[in-house]
């Protein structure tokens, strides 16, 4: 068996499975049956060079930039990195909520100016956290918020009666509007697809409390960025914490850079040192399952 694997895991794979031939580049073995790596290698024009390809393992949780129809036509199984990033991103979301709640951005700015000024804050206990999307990341976020005494409500496109760690679950257009209007913090975790493109826009942002905040760690295009910028400038909402953007890298002249009520990072919420160990575990299991013709973890259909 021949497998193409990202250079960072090449030696690990060779050591773990000495009977399998691993290669770093597609051109080294176009007859390979499996490809483990980054999405930029999954373009149809590249995959066309691999006639025997049966399985692709992505190092990303999302798959909005993958031509899934092409893979289906070729009967190529696609597996994602779902769950790899759930814990670190959940921790990051809690951090972002606490930063705003504790007026951290104001104090950081004052520290730079050597300015001694105190701000009152509202206790996090008793506030409502609304999570758009109820997948593995959302579940880990809700789990970690339980100890703060907050109410956690979620929006799920497929109606369900209840979910672990959520106090209430809503669905449909009215359900989304309810979550937006009744939350002190909105956290966006939903996948990007044709149904979620710009699902957060001026119509539902305007329903939010003036004191409310919006946090996006999903995909930039789920939020209409221009609508969000207008809302922040006009104090329709109090704060936005953004790790993802419609265009990445974020343009140097984008007004979000200079807004005092915005905390932004360069798509880093899931990057932690522990990820390598998690990836090695997933790669090991999925390669073995692939060899044994068993079900793979994180298959996207």
mmCIF file of C-alpha atoms in Angstrom:
data_model
loop_
_atom_site.group_PDB
_atom_site.id
_atom_site.type_symbol
_atom_site.label_atom_id
_atom_site.label_comp_id
_atom_site.label_asym_id
_atom_site.label_seq_id
_atom_site.Cartn_x
_atom_site.Cartn_y
_atom_site.Cartn_z
ATOM 1 C CA UNK A 1 0.000 0.000 0.000
ATOM 2 C CA UNK A 2 1.144 3.539 -0.825
ATOM 3 C CA UNK A 3 0.111 6.682 1.084
ATOM 4 C CA UNK A 4 0.997 10.347 0.607
ATOM 5 C CA UNK A 5 1.317 12.138 3.959
ATOM 6 C CA UNK A 6 2.233 15.637 5.095
ATOM 7 C CA UNK A 7 5.950 16.006 5.816
ATOM 8 C CA UNK A 8 5.337 16.801 9.496
ATOM 9 C CA UNK A 9 3.965 13.290 10.073
ATOM 10 C CA UNK A 10 6.047 11.338 7.561
ATOM 11 C CA UNK A 11 8.551 9.875 10.013
ATOM 12 C CA UNK A 12 5.843 9.088 12.582
ATOM 13 C CA UNK A 13 3.840 7.196 9.964
ATOM 14 C CA UNK A 14 6.867 5.282 8.701
ATOM 15 C CA UNK A 15 7.822 4.280 12.229
ATOM 16 C CA UNK A 16 4.271 3.276 13.168
ATOM 17 C CA UNK A 17 3.556 1.351 9.963
ATOM 18 C CA UNK A 18 6.860 0.030 8.545
ATOM 19 C CA UNK A 19 5.065 -2.233 6.053
ATOM 20 C CA UNK A 20 3.333 0.696 4.320
ATOM 21 C CA UNK A 21 5.148 2.914 1.824
ATOM 22 C CA UNK A 22 4.760 6.600 2.691
ATOM 23 C CA UNK A 23 5.690 9.519 0.461
ATOM 24 C CA UNK A 24 5.794 13.268 1.054
ATOM 25 C CA UNK A 25 4.851 14.489 -2.428
ATOM 26 C CA UNK A 26 2.100 13.337 -4.789
ATOM 27 C CA UNK A 27 4.517 13.330 -7.731
ATOM 28 C CA UNK A 28 6.657 10.783 -5.885
ATOM 29 C CA UNK A 29 3.828 8.245 -5.979
ATOM 30 C CA UNK A 30 0.780 9.232 -8.058
ATOM 31 C CA UNK A 31 -0.513 5.648 -7.744
ATOM 32 C CA UNK A 32 -1.059 6.117 -3.971
ATOM 33 C CA UNK A 33 -4.403 4.982 -2.517
ATOM 34 C CA UNK A 34 -4.565 7.579 0.277
ATOM 35 C CA UNK A 35 -3.684 11.249 0.778
ATOM 36 C CA UNK A 36 -3.209 12.799 4.226
ATOM 37 C CA UNK A 37 -2.560 16.524 4.299
ATOM 38 C CA UNK A 38 -3.711 20.088 3.789
ATOM 39 C CA UNK A 39 -6.736 21.211 1.709
ATOM 40 C CA UNK A 40 -4.622 23.048 -0.877
ATOM 41 C CA UNK A 41 -3.604 19.583 -2.148
ATOM 42 C CA UNK A 42 -7.213 18.461 -2.616
ATOM 43 C CA UNK A 43 -8.010 20.438 -5.772
ATOM 44 C CA UNK A 44 -9.499 18.342 -8.609
ATOM 45 C CA UNK A 45 -6.647 19.189 -10.980
ATOM 46 C CA UNK A 46 -4.204 17.735 -8.439
ATOM 47 C CA UNK A 47 -6.318 14.716 -7.519
ATOM 48 C CA UNK A 48 -6.744 13.900 -11.217
ATOM 49 C CA UNK A 49 -3.095 12.782 -11.105
ATOM 50 C CA UNK A 50 -4.012 10.038 -8.598
ATOM 51 C CA UNK A 51 -6.164 7.424 -10.370
ATOM 52 C CA UNK A 52 -6.053 4.929 -7.464
ATOM 53 C CA UNK A 53 -7.011 7.402 -4.716
ATOM 54 C CA UNK A 54 -9.671 6.048 -2.342
ATOM 55 C CA UNK A 55 -9.281 8.115 0.852
ATOM 56 C CA UNK A 56 -8.371 11.694 1.815
ATOM 57 C CA UNK A 57 -7.649 12.767 5.405
ATOM 58 C CA UNK A 58 -7.746 16.532 5.891
ATOM 59 C CA UNK A 59 -5.846 18.427 8.575
ATOM 60 C CA UNK A 60 -8.766 20.838 8.903
ATOM 61 C CA UNK A 61 -12.135 20.571 10.636
ATOM 62 C CA UNK A 62 -13.992 22.514 7.939
ATOM 63 C CA UNK A 63 -14.527 21.392 4.366
ATOM 64 C CA UNK A 64 -16.232 24.421 2.795
ATOM 65 C CA UNK A 65 -13.354 24.796 0.325
ATOM 66 C CA UNK A 66 -13.432 21.134 -0.776
ATOM 67 C CA UNK A 67 -15.145 20.037 -4.002
ATOM 68 C CA UNK A 68 -17.249 17.340 -2.367
ATOM 69 C CA UNK A 69 -19.162 16.620 -5.583
ATOM 70 C CA UNK A 70 -15.905 15.761 -7.312
ATOM 71 C CA UNK A 71 -14.970 13.384 -4.483
ATOM 72 C CA UNK A 72 -18.398 11.739 -4.585
ATOM 73 C CA UNK A 73 -18.160 11.176 -8.331
ATOM 74 C CA UNK A 74 -14.806 9.477 -7.861
ATOM 75 C CA UNK A 75 -16.048 7.593 -4.778
ATOM 76 C CA UNK A 76 -13.211 8.991 -2.663
ATOM 77 C CA UNK A 77 -13.859 8.870 1.097
ATOM 78 C CA UNK A 78 -13.146 12.191 2.802
ATOM 79 C CA UNK A 79 -12.386 12.480 6.525
ATOM 80 C CA UNK A 80 -11.941 15.731 8.438
ATOM 81 C CA UNK A 81 -10.136 16.868 11.572
ATOM 82 C CA UNK A 82 -13.352 17.318 13.520
ATOM 83 C CA UNK A 83 -12.851 17.081 17.310
ATOM 84 C CA UNK A 84 -9.114 17.765 17.048
ATOM 85 C CA UNK A 85 -9.725 21.463 17.607
ATOM 86 C CA UNK A 86 -12.827 21.322 19.818
ATOM 87 C CA UNK A 87 -11.140 21.628 23.223
ATOM 88 C CA UNK A 88 -8.607 24.387 22.384
ATOM 89 C CA UNK A 89 -11.237 26.450 20.560
ATOM 90 C CA UNK A 90 -13.686 26.027 23.447
ATOM 91 C CA UNK A 91 -11.035 27.289 25.875
ATOM 92 C CA UNK A 92 -10.355 30.222 23.560
ATOM 93 C CA UNK A 93 -14.034 31.172 23.489
ATOM 94 C CA UNK A 94 -14.218 31.211 27.287
ATOM 95 C CA UNK A 95 -11.127 33.447 27.277
ATOM 96 C CA UNK A 96 -12.756 35.855 24.830
ATOM 97 C CA UNK A 97 -15.922 36.063 26.900
ATOM 98 C CA UNK A 98 -13.967 36.726 30.093
ATOM 99 C CA UNK A 99 -11.757 39.328 28.386
ATOM 100 C CA UNK A 100 -14.775 41.403 27.494
ATOM 101 C CA UNK A 101 -16.537 40.800 30.777
ATOM 102 C CA UNK A 102 -13.456 41.982 32.699
ATOM 103 C CA UNK A 103 -12.901 45.065 30.473
ATOM 104 C CA UNK A 104 -9.512 43.647 29.477
ATOM 105 C CA UNK A 105 -9.194 45.640 26.249
ATOM 106 C CA UNK A 106 -9.823 48.899 28.092
ATOM 107 C CA UNK A 107 -7.260 48.089 30.769
ATOM 108 C CA UNK A 108 -4.672 47.030 28.172
ATOM 109 C CA UNK A 109 -5.173 50.310 26.341
ATOM 110 C CA UNK A 110 -4.894 52.264 29.594
ATOM 111 C CA UNK A 111 -1.738 50.390 30.534
ATOM 112 C CA UNK A 112 -0.090 51.567 27.311
ATOM 113 C CA UNK A 113 -1.048 55.137 28.229
ATOM 114 C CA UNK A 114 -0.022 54.747 31.920
ATOM 115 C CA UNK A 115 -3.586 55.704 32.750
ATOM 116 C CA UNK A 116 -5.127 54.756 36.134
ATOM 117 C CA UNK A 117 -8.865 54.285 35.578
ATOM 118 C CA UNK A 118 -11.376 51.811 36.945
ATOM 119 C CA UNK A 119 -14.341 50.277 35.137
ATOM 120 C CA UNK A 120 -17.353 48.507 36.550
ATOM 121 C CA UNK A 121 -18.293 45.157 35.078
ATOM 122 C CA UNK A 122 -21.350 42.948 35.106
ATOM 123 C CA UNK A 123 -21.003 39.538 36.711
ATOM 124 C CA UNK A 124 -20.875 36.758 34.166
ATOM 125 C CA UNK A 125 -23.118 34.698 36.422
ATOM 126 C CA UNK A 126 -26.734 35.033 35.312
ATOM 127 C CA UNK A 127 -25.918 36.077 31.753
ATOM 128 C CA UNK A 128 -27.039 34.181 28.662
ATOM 129 C CA UNK A 129 -24.621 32.692 26.139
ATOM 130 C CA UNK A 130 -26.116 31.906 22.730
ATOM 131 C CA UNK A 131 -24.207 29.454 20.535
ATOM 132 C CA UNK A 132 -24.979 29.314 16.819
ATOM 133 C CA UNK A 133 -24.336 25.709 15.837
ATOM 134 C CA UNK A 134 -24.325 22.732 18.196
ATOM 135 C CA UNK A 135 -21.477 20.532 16.937
ATOM 136 C CA UNK A 136 -18.477 19.249 18.854
ATOM 137 C CA UNK A 137 -16.920 22.703 19.343
ATOM 138 C CA UNK A 138 -20.192 24.148 20.599
ATOM 139 C CA UNK A 139 -20.659 21.222 22.974
ATOM 140 C CA UNK A 140 -17.187 21.714 24.470
ATOM 141 C CA UNK A 141 -17.895 25.439 24.876
ATOM 142 C CA UNK A 142 -21.222 24.769 26.610
ATOM 143 C CA UNK A 143 -19.587 22.177 28.866
ATOM 144 C CA UNK A 144 -16.916 24.647 30.022
ATOM 145 C CA UNK A 145 -19.443 27.397 30.689
ATOM 146 C CA UNK A 146 -21.475 25.302 33.129
ATOM 147 C CA UNK A 147 -19.410 26.326 36.144
ATOM 148 C CA UNK A 148 -19.965 30.045 35.569
ATOM 149 C CA UNK A 149 -23.659 29.987 36.409
ATOM 150 C CA UNK A 150 -24.705 31.199 32.965
ATOM 151 C CA UNK A 151 -27.629 30.114 30.823
ATOM 152 C CA UNK A 152 -26.520 28.426 27.605
ATOM 153 C CA UNK A 153 -28.911 28.400 24.650
ATOM 154 C CA UNK A 154 -28.159 27.018 21.211
ATOM 155 C CA UNK A 155 -29.347 27.310 17.639
ATOM 156 C CA UNK A 156 -29.483 24.081 15.639
ATOM 157 C CA UNK A 157 -30.775 23.962 12.079
ATOM 158 C CA UNK A 158 -32.244 20.470 12.648
ATOM 159 C CA UNK A 159 -34.877 20.628 15.408
ATOM 160 C CA UNK A 160 -34.189 18.599 18.562
ATOM 161 C CA UNK A 161 -35.846 18.551 21.963
ATOM 162 C CA UNK A 162 -32.693 18.827 24.081
ATOM 163 C CA UNK A 163 -28.892 18.505 24.065
ATOM 164 C CA UNK A 164 -26.331 17.907 26.781
ATOM 165 C CA UNK A 165 -24.899 21.067 28.407
ATOM 166 C CA UNK A 166 -27.486 23.337 26.735
ATOM 167 C CA UNK A 167 -30.368 24.785 28.728
ATOM 168 C CA UNK A 168 -32.471 25.394 25.619
ATOM 169 C CA UNK A 169 -32.220 24.576 21.897
ATOM 170 C CA UNK A 170 -33.918 26.556 19.121
ATOM 171 C CA UNK A 171 -34.242 26.086 15.376
ATOM 172 C CA UNK A 172 -35.733 27.832 12.337
ATOM 173 C CA UNK A 173 -35.707 31.545 11.470
ATOM 174 C CA UNK A 174 -37.638 32.527 14.592
ATOM 175 C CA UNK A 175 -35.376 30.354 16.705
ATOM 176 C CA UNK A 176 -32.272 32.117 15.387
ATOM 177 C CA UNK A 177 -33.874 35.487 16.038
ATOM 178 C CA UNK A 178 -34.745 34.432 19.596
ATOM 179 C CA UNK A 179 -31.166 33.390 20.321
ATOM 180 C CA UNK A 180 -29.772 36.602 18.837
ATOM 181 C CA UNK A 181 -32.211 38.820 20.731
ATOM 182 C CA UNK A 182 -31.920 37.150 24.132
ATOM 183 C CA UNK A 183 -28.195 36.482 24.474
ATOM 184 C CA UNK A 184 -25.520 38.576 26.140
ATOM 185 C CA UNK A 185 -22.877 36.776 24.094
ATOM 186 C CA UNK A 186 -23.352 35.206 20.670
ATOM 187 C CA UNK A 187 -20.756 32.588 19.723
ATOM 188 C CA UNK A 188 -20.670 31.463 16.078
ATOM 189 C CA UNK A 189 -19.521 27.855 15.567
ATOM 190 C CA UNK A 190 -21.643 26.667 12.643
ATOM 191 C CA UNK A 191 -20.171 25.230 9.419
ATOM 192 C CA UNK A 192 -19.981 27.446 6.335
ATOM 193 C CA UNK A 193 -22.163 26.349 3.422
ATOM 194 C CA UNK A 194 -24.730 27.854 1.053
ATOM 195 C CA UNK A 195 -27.316 27.932 3.848
ATOM 196 C CA UNK A 196 -25.090 29.648 6.432
ATOM 197 C CA UNK A 197 -23.374 32.213 4.180
ATOM 198 C CA UNK A 198 -24.080 35.639 5.793
ATOM 199 C CA UNK A 199 -26.649 34.051 8.113
ATOM 200 C CA UNK A 200 -25.528 36.674 10.647
ATOM 201 C CA UNK A 201 -26.351 40.055 9.123
ATOM 202 C CA UNK A 202 -27.819 43.452 9.939
ATOM 203 C CA UNK A 203 -31.341 42.020 10.242
ATOM 204 C CA UNK A 204 -30.495 39.802 13.200
ATOM 205 C CA UNK A 205 -27.539 41.824 14.529
ATOM 206 C CA UNK A 206 -30.015 44.671 15.038
ATOM 207 C CA UNK A 207 -32.056 42.349 17.259
ATOM 208 C CA UNK A 208 -29.162 41.997 19.711
ATOM 209 C CA UNK A 209 -28.919 43.886 22.982
ATOM 210 C CA UNK A 210 -26.778 47.045 22.885
ATOM 211 C CA UNK A 211 -24.676 45.481 25.625
ATOM 212 C CA UNK A 212 -24.280 42.180 23.766
ATOM 213 C CA UNK A 213 -21.146 40.787 22.129
ATOM 214 C CA UNK A 214 -20.442 38.617 19.118
ATOM 215 C CA UNK A 215 -17.650 36.036 18.887
ATOM 216 C CA UNK A 216 -16.767 34.213 15.650
ATOM 217 C CA UNK A 217 -14.395 31.230 15.608
ATOM 218 C CA UNK A 218 -16.112 29.416 12.699
ATOM 219 C CA UNK A 219 -15.731 30.936 9.211
ATOM 220 C CA UNK A 220 -15.640 34.625 8.326
ATOM 221 C CA UNK A 221 -18.342 34.503 5.653
ATOM 222 C CA UNK A 222 -21.006 33.303 8.087
ATOM 223 C CA UNK A 223 -21.147 36.938 9.208
ATOM 224 C CA UNK A 224 -21.709 39.843 6.832
ATOM 225 C CA UNK A 225 -18.556 41.716 7.839
ATOM 226 C CA UNK A 226 -19.752 45.089 6.544
ATOM 227 C CA UNK A 227 -22.956 44.797 8.554
ATOM 228 C CA UNK A 228 -20.959 43.888 11.656
ATOM 229 C CA UNK A 229 -18.577 46.831 11.225
ATOM 230 C CA UNK A 230 -21.513 49.222 10.921
ATOM 231 C CA UNK A 231 -23.111 47.788 14.046
ATOM 232 C CA UNK A 232 -19.875 48.215 16.010
ATOM 233 C CA UNK A 233 -19.350 51.786 14.809
ATOM 234 C CA UNK A 234 -22.907 52.735 15.736
ATOM 235 C CA UNK A 235 -22.799 50.911 19.114
ATOM 236 C CA UNK A 236 -25.598 48.567 18.093
ATOM 237 C CA UNK A 237 -23.570 45.928 19.966
ATOM 238 C CA UNK A 238 -20.748 46.456 22.441
ATOM 239 C CA UNK A 239 -17.952 44.129 21.309
ATOM 240 C CA UNK A 240 -16.811 41.664 18.676
ATOM 241 C CA UNK A 241 -14.102 39.046 19.018
ATOM 242 C CA UNK A 242 -13.036 37.720 15.629
ATOM 243 C CA UNK A 243 -10.639 34.898 14.782
ATOM 244 C CA UNK A 244 -11.892 34.409 11.206
ATOM 245 C CA UNK A 245 -12.673 36.841 8.395
ATOM 246 C CA UNK A 246 -14.270 36.941 4.968
ATOM 247 C CA UNK A 247 -10.846 37.610 3.440
ATOM 248 C CA UNK A 248 -7.742 36.141 5.041
ATOM 249 C CA UNK A 249 -5.261 37.536 5.773
ATOM 250 C CA UNK A 250 -7.372 40.502 6.845
ATOM 251 C CA UNK A 251 -6.600 43.477 4.595
ATOM 252 C CA UNK A 252 -4.320 46.098 6.169
ATOM 253 C CA UNK A 253 -6.865 48.841 5.495
ATOM 254 C CA UNK A 254 -9.813 46.963 7.031
ATOM 255 C CA UNK A 255 -11.458 49.214 9.617
ATOM 256 C CA UNK A 256 -11.822 46.353 12.108
ATOM 257 C CA UNK A 257 -8.093 46.624 12.922
ATOM 258 C CA UNK A 258 -8.508 50.001 14.608
ATOM 259 C CA UNK A 259 -11.811 49.589 16.422
ATOM 260 C CA UNK A 260 -11.425 49.754 20.196
ATOM 261 C CA UNK A 261 -14.389 47.412 20.734
ATOM 262 C CA UNK A 262 -12.881 44.651 18.583
ATOM 263 C CA UNK A 263 -10.429 41.916 19.561
ATOM 264 C CA UNK A 264 -9.063 40.087 16.532
ATOM 265 C CA UNK A 265 -6.611 37.264 15.955
ATOM 266 C CA UNK A 266 -5.251 35.660 12.734
ATOM 267 C CA UNK A 267 -7.263 32.393 12.661
ATOM 268 C CA UNK A 268 -5.356 30.890 15.584
ATOM 269 C CA UNK A 269 -8.012 29.772 18.081
ATOM 270 C CA UNK A 270 -7.401 26.073 17.443
ATOM 271 C CA UNK A 271 -3.601 26.159 17.389
ATOM 272 C CA UNK A 272 -2.090 24.551 20.474
ATOM 273 C CA UNK A 273 0.969 22.382 21.158
ATOM 274 C CA UNK A 274 -1.214 19.390 22.050
ATOM 275 C CA UNK A 275 -2.591 19.164 18.495
ATOM 276 C CA UNK A 276 0.319 17.083 17.202
ATOM 277 C CA UNK A 277 -0.439 14.308 19.679
ATOM 278 C CA UNK A 278 -4.133 14.375 18.748
ATOM 279 C CA UNK A 279 -3.308 14.212 15.045
ATOM 280 C CA UNK A 280 -0.939 11.305 15.520
ATOM 281 C CA UNK A 281 -3.665 9.381 17.331
ATOM 282 C CA UNK A 282 -6.255 10.081 14.612
ATOM 283 C CA UNK A 283 -3.809 9.267 11.798
ATOM 284 C CA UNK A 284 -2.794 6.009 13.452
ATOM 285 C CA UNK A 285 -6.369 4.817 13.919
ATOM 286 C CA UNK A 286 -7.587 5.871 10.487
ATOM 287 C CA UNK A 287 -4.635 4.351 8.626
ATOM 288 C CA UNK A 288 -5.189 1.046 10.439
ATOM 289 C CA UNK A 289 -8.919 1.173 9.706
ATOM 290 C CA UNK A 290 -8.216 1.963 6.062
ATOM 291 C CA UNK A 291 -5.844 -1.004 5.754
ATOM 292 C CA UNK A 292 -8.377 -3.273 7.466
ATOM 293 C CA UNK A 293 -11.251 -1.906 5.362
ATOM 294 C CA UNK A 294 -13.029 -0.777 8.530
ATOM 295 C CA UNK A 295 -15.062 2.412 9.106
ATOM 296 C CA UNK A 296 -12.972 5.576 9.287
ATOM 297 C CA UNK A 297 -13.294 8.332 11.900
ATOM 298 C CA UNK A 298 -14.853 11.673 10.851
ATOM 299 C CA UNK A 299 -16.210 10.643 7.442
ATOM 300 C CA UNK A 300 -17.922 13.560 5.684
ATOM 301 C CA UNK A 301 -20.773 12.457 3.409
#
